[in-house]
mmCIF file of C-alpha atoms in Angstrom:
data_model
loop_
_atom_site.group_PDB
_atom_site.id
_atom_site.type_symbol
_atom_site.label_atom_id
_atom_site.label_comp_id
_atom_site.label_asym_id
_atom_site.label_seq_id
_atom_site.Cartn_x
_atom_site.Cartn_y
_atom_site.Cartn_z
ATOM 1 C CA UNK A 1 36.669 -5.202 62.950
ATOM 2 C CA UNK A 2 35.135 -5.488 59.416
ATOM 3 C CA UNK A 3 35.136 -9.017 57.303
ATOM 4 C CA UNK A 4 33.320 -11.392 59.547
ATOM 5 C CA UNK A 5 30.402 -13.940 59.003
ATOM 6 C CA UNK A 6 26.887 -12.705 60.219
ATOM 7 C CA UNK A 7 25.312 -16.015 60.398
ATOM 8 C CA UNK A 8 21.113 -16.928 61.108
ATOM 9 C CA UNK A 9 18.780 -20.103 60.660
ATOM 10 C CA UNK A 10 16.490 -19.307 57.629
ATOM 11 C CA UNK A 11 14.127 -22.405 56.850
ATOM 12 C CA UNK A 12 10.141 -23.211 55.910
ATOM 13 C CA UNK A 13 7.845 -21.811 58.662
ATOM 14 C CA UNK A 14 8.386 -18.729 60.779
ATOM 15 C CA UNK A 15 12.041 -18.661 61.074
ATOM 16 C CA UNK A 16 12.185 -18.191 56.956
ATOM 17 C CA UNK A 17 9.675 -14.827 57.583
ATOM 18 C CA UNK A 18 12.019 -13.499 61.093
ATOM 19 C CA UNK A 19 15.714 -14.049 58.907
ATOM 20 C CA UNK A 20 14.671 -11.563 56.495
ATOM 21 C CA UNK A 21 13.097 -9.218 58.787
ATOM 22 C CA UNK A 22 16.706 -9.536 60.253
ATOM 23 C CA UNK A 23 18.649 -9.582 57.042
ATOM 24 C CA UNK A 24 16.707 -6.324 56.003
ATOM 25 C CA UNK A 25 17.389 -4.497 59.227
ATOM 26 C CA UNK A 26 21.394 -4.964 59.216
ATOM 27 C CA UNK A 27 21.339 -3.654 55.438
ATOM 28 C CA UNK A 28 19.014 -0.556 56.469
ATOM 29 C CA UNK A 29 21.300 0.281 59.906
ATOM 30 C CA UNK A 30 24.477 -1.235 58.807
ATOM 31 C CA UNK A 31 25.172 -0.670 55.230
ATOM 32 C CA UNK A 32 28.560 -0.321 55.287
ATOM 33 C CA UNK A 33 28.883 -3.915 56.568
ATOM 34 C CA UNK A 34 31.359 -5.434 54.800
ATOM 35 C CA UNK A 35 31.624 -9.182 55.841
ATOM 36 C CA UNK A 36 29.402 -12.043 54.793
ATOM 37 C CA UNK A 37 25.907 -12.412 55.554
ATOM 38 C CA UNK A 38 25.090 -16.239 55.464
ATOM 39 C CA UNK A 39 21.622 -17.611 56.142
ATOM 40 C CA UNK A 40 22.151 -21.005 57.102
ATOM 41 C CA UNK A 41 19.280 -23.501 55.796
ATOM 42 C CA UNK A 42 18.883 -27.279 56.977
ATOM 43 C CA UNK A 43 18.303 -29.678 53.927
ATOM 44 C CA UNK A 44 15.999 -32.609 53.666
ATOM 45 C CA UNK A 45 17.061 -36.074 55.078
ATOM 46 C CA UNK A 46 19.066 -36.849 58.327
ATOM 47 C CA UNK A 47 16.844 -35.576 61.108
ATOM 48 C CA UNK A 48 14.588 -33.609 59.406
ATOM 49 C CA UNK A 49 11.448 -35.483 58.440
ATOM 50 C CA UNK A 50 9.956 -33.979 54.928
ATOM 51 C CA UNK A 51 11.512 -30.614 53.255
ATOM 52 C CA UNK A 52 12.532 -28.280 56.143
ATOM 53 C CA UNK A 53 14.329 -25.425 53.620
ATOM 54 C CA UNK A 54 12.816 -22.148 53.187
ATOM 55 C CA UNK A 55 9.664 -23.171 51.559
ATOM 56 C CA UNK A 56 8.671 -19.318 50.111
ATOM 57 C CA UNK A 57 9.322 -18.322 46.736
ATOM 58 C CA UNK A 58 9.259 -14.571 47.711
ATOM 59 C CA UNK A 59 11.258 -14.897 50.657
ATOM 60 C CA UNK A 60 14.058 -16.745 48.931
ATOM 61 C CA UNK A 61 13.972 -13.909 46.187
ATOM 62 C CA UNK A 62 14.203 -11.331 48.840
ATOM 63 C CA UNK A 63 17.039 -12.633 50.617
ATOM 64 C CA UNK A 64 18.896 -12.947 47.491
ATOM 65 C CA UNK A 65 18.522 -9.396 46.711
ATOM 66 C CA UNK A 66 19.557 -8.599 50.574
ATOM 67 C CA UNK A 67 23.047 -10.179 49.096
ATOM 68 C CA UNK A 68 22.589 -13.344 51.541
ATOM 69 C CA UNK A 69 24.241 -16.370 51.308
ATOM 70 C CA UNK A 70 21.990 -19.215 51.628
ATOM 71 C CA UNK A 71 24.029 -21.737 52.828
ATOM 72 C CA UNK A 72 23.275 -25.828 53.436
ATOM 73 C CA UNK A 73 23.530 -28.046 55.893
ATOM 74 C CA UNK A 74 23.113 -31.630 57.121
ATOM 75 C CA UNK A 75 21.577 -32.092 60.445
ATOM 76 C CA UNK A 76 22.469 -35.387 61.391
ATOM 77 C CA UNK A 77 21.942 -34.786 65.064
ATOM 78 C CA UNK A 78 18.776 -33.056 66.681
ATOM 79 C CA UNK A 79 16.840 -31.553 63.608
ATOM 80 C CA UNK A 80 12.733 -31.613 64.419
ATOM 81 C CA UNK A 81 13.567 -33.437 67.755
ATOM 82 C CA UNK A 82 15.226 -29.974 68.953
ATOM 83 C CA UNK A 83 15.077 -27.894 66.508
ATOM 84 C CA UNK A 84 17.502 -25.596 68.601
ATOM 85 C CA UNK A 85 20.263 -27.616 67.256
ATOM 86 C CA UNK A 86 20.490 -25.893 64.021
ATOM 87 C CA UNK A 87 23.002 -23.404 65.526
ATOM 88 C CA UNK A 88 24.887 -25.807 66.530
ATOM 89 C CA UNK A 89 25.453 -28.505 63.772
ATOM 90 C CA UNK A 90 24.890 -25.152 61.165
ATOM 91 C CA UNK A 91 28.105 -23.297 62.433
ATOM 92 C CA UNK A 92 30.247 -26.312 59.995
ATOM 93 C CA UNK A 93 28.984 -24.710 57.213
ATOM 94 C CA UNK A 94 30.422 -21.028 58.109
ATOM 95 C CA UNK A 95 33.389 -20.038 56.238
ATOM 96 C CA UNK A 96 36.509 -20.236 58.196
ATOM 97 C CA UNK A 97 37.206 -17.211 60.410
ATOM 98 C CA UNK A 98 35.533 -15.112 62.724
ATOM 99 C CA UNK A 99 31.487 -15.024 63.517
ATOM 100 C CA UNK A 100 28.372 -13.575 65.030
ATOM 101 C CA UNK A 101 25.701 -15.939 65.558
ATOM 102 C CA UNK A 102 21.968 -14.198 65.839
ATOM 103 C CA UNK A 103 18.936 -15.963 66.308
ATOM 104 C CA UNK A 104 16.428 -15.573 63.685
ATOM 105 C CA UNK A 105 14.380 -13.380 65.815
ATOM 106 C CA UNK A 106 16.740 -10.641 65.997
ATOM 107 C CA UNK A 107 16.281 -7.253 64.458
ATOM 108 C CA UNK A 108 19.417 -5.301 63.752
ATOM 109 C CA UNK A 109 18.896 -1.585 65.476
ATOM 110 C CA UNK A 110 22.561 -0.127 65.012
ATOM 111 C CA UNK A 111 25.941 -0.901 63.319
ATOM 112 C CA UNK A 112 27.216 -4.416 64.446
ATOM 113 C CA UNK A 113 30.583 -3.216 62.051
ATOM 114 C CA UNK A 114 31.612 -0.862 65.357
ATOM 115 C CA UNK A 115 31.458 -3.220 67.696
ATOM 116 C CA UNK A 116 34.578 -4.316 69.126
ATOM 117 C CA UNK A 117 34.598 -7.524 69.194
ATOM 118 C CA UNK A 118 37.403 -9.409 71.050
ATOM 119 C CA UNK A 119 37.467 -12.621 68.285
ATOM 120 C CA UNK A 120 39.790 -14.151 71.062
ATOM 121 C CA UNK A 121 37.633 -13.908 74.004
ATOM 122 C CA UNK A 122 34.271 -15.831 72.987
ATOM 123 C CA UNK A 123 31.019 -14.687 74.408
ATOM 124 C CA UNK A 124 27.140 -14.417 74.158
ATOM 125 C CA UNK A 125 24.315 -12.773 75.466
ATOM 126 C CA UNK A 126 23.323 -12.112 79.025
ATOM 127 C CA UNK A 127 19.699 -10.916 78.005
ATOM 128 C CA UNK A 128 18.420 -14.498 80.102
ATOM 129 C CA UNK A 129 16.304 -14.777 83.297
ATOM 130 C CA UNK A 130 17.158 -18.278 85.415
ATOM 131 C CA UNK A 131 15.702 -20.871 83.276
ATOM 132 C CA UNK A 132 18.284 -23.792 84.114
ATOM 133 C CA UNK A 133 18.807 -25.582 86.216
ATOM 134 C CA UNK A 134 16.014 -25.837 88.430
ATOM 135 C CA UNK A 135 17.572 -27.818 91.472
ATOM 136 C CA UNK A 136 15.541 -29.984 93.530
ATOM 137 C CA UNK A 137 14.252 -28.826 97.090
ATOM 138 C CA UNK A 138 17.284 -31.482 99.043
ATOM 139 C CA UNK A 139 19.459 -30.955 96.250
ATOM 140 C CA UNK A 140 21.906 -31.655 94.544
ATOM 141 C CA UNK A 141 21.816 -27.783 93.982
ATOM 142 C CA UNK A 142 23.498 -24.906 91.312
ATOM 143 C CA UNK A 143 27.486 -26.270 92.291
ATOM 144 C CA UNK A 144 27.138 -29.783 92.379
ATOM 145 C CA UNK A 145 24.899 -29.382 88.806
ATOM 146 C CA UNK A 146 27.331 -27.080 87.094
ATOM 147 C CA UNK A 147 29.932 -28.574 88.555
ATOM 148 C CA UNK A 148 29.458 -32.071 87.147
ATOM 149 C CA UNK A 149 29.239 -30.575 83.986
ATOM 150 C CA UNK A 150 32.529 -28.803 84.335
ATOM 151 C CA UNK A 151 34.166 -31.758 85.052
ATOM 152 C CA UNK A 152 32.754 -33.970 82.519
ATOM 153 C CA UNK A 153 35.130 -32.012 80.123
ATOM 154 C CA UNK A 154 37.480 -31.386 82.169
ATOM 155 C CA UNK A 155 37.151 -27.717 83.025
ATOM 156 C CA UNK A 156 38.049 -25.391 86.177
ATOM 157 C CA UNK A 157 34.699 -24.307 87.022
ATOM 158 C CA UNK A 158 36.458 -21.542 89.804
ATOM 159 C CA UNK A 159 37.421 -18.848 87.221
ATOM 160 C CA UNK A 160 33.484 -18.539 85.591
ATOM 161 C CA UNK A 161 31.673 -17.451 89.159
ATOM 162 C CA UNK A 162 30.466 -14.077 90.102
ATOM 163 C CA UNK A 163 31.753 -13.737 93.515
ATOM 164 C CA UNK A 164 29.749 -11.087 93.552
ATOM 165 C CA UNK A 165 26.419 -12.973 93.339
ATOM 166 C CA UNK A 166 25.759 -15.219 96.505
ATOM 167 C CA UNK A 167 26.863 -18.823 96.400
ATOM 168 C CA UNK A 168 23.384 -21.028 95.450
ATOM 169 C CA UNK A 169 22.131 -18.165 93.129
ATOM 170 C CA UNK A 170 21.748 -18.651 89.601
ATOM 171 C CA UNK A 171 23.622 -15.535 88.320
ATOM 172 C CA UNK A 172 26.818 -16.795 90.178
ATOM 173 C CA UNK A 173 27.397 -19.101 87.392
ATOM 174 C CA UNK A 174 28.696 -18.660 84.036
ATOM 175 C CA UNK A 175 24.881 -18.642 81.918
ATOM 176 C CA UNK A 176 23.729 -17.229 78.325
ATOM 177 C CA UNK A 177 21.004 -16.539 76.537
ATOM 178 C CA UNK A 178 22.201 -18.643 72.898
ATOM 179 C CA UNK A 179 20.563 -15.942 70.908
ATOM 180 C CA UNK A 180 24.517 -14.425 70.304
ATOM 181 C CA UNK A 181 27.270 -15.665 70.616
ATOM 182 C CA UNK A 182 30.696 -15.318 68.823
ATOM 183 C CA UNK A 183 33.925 -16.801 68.318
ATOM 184 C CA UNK A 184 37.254 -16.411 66.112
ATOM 185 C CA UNK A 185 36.274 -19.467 64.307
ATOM 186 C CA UNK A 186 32.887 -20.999 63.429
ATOM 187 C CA UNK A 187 34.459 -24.575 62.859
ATOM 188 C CA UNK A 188 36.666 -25.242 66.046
ATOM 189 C CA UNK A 189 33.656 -23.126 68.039
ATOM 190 C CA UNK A 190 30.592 -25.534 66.353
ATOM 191 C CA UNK A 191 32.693 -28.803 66.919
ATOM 192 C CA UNK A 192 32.806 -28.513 70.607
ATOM 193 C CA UNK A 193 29.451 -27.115 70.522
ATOM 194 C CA UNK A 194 28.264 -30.460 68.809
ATOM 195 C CA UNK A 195 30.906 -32.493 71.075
ATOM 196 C CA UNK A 196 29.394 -31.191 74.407
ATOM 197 C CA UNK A 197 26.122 -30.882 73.618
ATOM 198 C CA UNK A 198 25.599 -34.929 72.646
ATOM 199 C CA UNK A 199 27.815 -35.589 75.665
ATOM 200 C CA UNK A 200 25.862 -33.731 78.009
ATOM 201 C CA UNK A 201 22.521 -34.893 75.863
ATOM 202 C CA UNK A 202 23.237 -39.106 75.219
ATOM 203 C CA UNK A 203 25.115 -39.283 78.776
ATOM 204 C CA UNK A 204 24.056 -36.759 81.287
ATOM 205 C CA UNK A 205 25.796 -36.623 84.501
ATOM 206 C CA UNK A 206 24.080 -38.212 87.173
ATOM 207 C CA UNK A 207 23.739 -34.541 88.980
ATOM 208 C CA UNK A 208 21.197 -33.637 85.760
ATOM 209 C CA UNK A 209 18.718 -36.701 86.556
ATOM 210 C CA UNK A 210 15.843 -34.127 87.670
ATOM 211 C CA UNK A 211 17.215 -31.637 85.256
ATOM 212 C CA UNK A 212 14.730 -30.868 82.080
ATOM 213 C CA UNK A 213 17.369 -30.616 78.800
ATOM 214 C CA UNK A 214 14.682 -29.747 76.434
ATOM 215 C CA UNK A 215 14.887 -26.554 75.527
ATOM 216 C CA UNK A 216 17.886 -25.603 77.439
ATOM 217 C CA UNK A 217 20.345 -28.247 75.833
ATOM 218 C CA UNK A 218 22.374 -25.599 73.477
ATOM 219 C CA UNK A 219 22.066 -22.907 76.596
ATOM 220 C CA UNK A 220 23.587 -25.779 79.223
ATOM 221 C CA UNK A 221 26.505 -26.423 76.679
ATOM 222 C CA UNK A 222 27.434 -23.017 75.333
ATOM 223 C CA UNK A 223 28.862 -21.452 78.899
ATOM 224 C CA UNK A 224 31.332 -24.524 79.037
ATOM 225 C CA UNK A 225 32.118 -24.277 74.939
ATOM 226 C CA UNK A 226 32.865 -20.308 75.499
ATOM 227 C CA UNK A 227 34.834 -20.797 78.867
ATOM 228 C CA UNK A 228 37.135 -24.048 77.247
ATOM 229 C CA UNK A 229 37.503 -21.295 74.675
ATOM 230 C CA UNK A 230 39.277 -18.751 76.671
ATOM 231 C CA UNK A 231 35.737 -16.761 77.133
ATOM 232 C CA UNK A 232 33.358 -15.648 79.112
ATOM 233 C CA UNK A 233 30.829 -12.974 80.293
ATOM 234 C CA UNK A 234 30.391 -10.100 77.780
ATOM 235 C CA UNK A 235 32.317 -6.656 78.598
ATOM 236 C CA UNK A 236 30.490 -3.322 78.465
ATOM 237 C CA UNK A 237 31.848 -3.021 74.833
ATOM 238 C CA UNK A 238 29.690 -5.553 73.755
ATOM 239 C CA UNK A 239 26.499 -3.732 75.822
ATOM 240 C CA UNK A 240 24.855 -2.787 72.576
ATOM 241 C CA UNK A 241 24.381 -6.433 71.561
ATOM 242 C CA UNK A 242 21.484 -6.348 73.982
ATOM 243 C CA UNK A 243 20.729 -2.807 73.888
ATOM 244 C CA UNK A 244 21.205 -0.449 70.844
ATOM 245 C CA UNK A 245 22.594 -2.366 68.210
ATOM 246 C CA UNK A 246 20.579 -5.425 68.498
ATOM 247 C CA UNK A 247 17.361 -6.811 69.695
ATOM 248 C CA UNK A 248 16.224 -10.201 70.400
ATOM 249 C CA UNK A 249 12.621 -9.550 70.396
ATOM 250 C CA UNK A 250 11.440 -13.556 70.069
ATOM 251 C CA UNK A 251 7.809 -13.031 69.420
ATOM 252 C CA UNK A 252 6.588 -10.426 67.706
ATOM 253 C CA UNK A 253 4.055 -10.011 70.164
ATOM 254 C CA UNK A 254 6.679 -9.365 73.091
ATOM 255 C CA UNK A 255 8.356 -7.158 70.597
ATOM 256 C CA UNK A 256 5.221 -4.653 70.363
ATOM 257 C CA UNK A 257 4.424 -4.921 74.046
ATOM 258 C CA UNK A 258 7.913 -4.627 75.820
ATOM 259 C CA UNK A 259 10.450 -3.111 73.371
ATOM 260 C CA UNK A 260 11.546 0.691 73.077
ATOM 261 C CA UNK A 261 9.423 3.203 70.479
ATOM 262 C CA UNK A 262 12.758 3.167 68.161
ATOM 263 C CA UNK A 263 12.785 -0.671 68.096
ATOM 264 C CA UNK A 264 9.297 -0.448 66.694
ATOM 265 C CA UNK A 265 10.308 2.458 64.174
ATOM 266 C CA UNK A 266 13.154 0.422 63.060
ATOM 267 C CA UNK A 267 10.799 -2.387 62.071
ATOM 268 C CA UNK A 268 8.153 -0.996 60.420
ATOM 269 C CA UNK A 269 10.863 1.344 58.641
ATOM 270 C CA UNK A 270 12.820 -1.977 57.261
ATOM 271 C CA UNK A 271 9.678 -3.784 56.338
ATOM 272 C CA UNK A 272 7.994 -1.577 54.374
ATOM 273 C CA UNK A 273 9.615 -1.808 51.219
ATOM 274 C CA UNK A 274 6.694 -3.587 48.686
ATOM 275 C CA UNK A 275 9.235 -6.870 47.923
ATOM 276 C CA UNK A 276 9.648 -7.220 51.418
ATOM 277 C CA UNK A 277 6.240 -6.675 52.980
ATOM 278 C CA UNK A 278 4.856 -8.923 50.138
ATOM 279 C CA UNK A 279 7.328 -11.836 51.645
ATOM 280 C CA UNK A 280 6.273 -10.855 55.050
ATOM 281 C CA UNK A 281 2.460 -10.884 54.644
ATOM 282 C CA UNK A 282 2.592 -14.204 53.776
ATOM 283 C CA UNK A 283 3.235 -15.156 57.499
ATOM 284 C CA UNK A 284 0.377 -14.502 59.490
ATOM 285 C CA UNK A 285 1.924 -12.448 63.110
ATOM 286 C CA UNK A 286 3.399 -9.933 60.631
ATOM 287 C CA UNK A 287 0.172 -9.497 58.555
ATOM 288 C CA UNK A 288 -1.642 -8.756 61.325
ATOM 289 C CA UNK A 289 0.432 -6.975 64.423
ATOM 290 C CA UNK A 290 2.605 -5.354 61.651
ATOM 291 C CA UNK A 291 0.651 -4.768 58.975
ATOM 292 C CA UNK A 292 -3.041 -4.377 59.451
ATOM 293 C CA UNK A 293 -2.425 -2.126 63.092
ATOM 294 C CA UNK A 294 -2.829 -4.231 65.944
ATOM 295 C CA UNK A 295 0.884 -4.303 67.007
ATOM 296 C CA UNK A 296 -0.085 -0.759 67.671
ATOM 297 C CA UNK A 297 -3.378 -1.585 70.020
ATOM 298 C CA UNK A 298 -1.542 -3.856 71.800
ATOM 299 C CA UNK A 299 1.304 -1.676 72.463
ATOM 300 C CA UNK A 300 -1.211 0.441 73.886
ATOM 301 C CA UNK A 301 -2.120 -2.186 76.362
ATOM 302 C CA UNK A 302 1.381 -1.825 78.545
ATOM 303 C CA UNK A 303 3.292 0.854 80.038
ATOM 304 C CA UNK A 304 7.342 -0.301 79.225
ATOM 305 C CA UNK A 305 7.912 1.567 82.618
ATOM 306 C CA UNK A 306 5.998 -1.183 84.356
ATOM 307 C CA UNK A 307 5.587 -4.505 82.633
ATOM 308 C CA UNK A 308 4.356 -7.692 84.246
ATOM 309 C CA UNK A 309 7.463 -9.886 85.640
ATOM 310 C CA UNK A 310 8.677 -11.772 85.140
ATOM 311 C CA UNK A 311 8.182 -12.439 81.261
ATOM 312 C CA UNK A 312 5.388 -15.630 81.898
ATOM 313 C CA UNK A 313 3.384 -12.864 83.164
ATOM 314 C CA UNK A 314 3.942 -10.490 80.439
ATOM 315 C CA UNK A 315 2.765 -13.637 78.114
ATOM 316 C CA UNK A 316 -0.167 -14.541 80.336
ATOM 317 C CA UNK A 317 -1.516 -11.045 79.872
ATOM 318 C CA UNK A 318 -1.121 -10.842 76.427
ATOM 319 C CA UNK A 319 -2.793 -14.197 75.938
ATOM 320 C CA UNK A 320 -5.331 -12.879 77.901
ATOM 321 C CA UNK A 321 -6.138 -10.379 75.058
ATOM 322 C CA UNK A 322 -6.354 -12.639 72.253
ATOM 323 C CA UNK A 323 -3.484 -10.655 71.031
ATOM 324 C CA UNK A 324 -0.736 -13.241 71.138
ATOM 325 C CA UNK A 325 0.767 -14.463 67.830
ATOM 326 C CA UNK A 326 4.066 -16.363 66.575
#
């Protein structure tokens, strides 16, 4: 389906360098695209200490030739305390209808205009490792956590297991990776979001008291935001938002050490144009892994075929070689 809202974070810092990368990527491997692209950029005050909009002259400029919509919003809620939040108090700023939400860090390697989305059935990305919850040794364990969360909103928790995975193991419950997710409608989908995510945040159930909520908060509320939305785990239609149409690389150094030789192709293809790479020097990972070779010596460090696992290892090696940059 063509005409939806492609929406990212774009603000000072990295994230204003990795949305153009991305913005320049989907208009090199999607150009017939035909929905809006809509960089979403936090504004000063509420709880963002200082000036926390994109901060670059020559990014802005670039953007704005990419046809993006920079688009503002308040965040009243979690700003620099958790910066994560942005995708969740930005989505009120979408235009009504359907929407892809990609994390900054996201390249664009195919056409997201063929994918099939289902606008009805919400979902998001299953490119995650067990990160939360991590239950205490005597408990209470993965049921009685996600459970307690289920109920607090009054959810069937049932329907969302994988009978198939064992009962205690992480992958039996419903879990994403926040850097996709979609919906038919960015308002009704980013007021839960908001909705659960203080609830769970200001008044966690008494099941979370060893739980850490910091980073996970927006991955703890968006399972039980997609499932009260008639969603769930991503079909094999929607393989290619983890595969060949998009990739979450996160740090550019990952990117160059673990990602497939057209994944690198695609980004040093999309970045090479002079207004962009003179945007994207400024920042100093792409200078130097992307522009002045060593993405290239480290990618020579690692055979894909056998990487470190799980990823803290692949990190600790890389770390290891000085070669590690955000």
């Amino acid at each position: 389906m063509a005409g939806f809202t492609i929406a990212f974070v774009a603000q000072d810092g990295r994230l204003q360098y990795e949305a153009l990368l991305l913005a320049a990527s989907l208009r090199e491997m999607d150009p017939g695209f035909d929905g809006r692209l809509v960089a979403l950029e936090p504004q000063p005050g509420g709880a963002w200490p200082g000036d926390p909009r994109i901060s670059s002259p020559h990014v802005r400029e670039a953007l704005q030739r990419l046809d993006v919509e920079i688009t503002p919003f308040s965040a009243e809620h979690f700003g620099a305390a958790y910066p994560n939040g942005n995708k969740i108090e930005g989505l009120s700023a979408l235009p009504e209808g359907p929407f892809l939400f990609l994390d900054s860090d996201t390249l664009v390697t195919g056409s997201l205009s063929d994918v099939p989305f289902d606008w009805a059935r919400p979902s998001a990305s299953m490119r995650r490792e067990g990160t939360w919850p991590e239950p205490p040794l005597y408990g209470p364990g993965y049921t009685e956590i996600w459970g307690s969360l289920y109920d607090r909103f009054g959810l069937d928790m049932t329907p969302t297991l994988d009978l198939s995975q064992p009962d205690e193991h992480w992958e039996r419950y419903l879990y994403f990776n926040a850097g996709w997710f979609f919906g038919a409608d960015a308002a009704a989908f980013g007021a839960r979001f908001l909705d659960y995510s203080l609830s769970i945040r200001n008044d966690p159930p008494e099941a979370l008291a060893c739980q850490s909520l910091d980073p996970w908060l927006d991955q703890i509320a968006l399972p039980l935001v997609i499932h009260s939305l008639n969603g769930g785990r991503p079909g094999p239609e929607l393989a290619g938002l983890d595969g060949d149409v998009t990739c979450h690389w996160r740090v550019l150094s990952l990117l160059y050490a673990r990602e497939s030789d057209r994944t690198v192709e695609i980004l040093e293809t999309v970045s090479q144009p002079n207004w962009i790479k003179k945007a994207l020097k400024e920042h100093e990972p792409f200078r130097r892994l992307l522009f002045q070779g060593k993405g290239h010596r480290l990618r020579a460090l690692f055979d894909r075929a056998d990487l470190p696992r799980p990823e803290q290892a692949l990190r600790n090696r890389i770390k290891k070689e000085k070669m590690w940059y955000r």
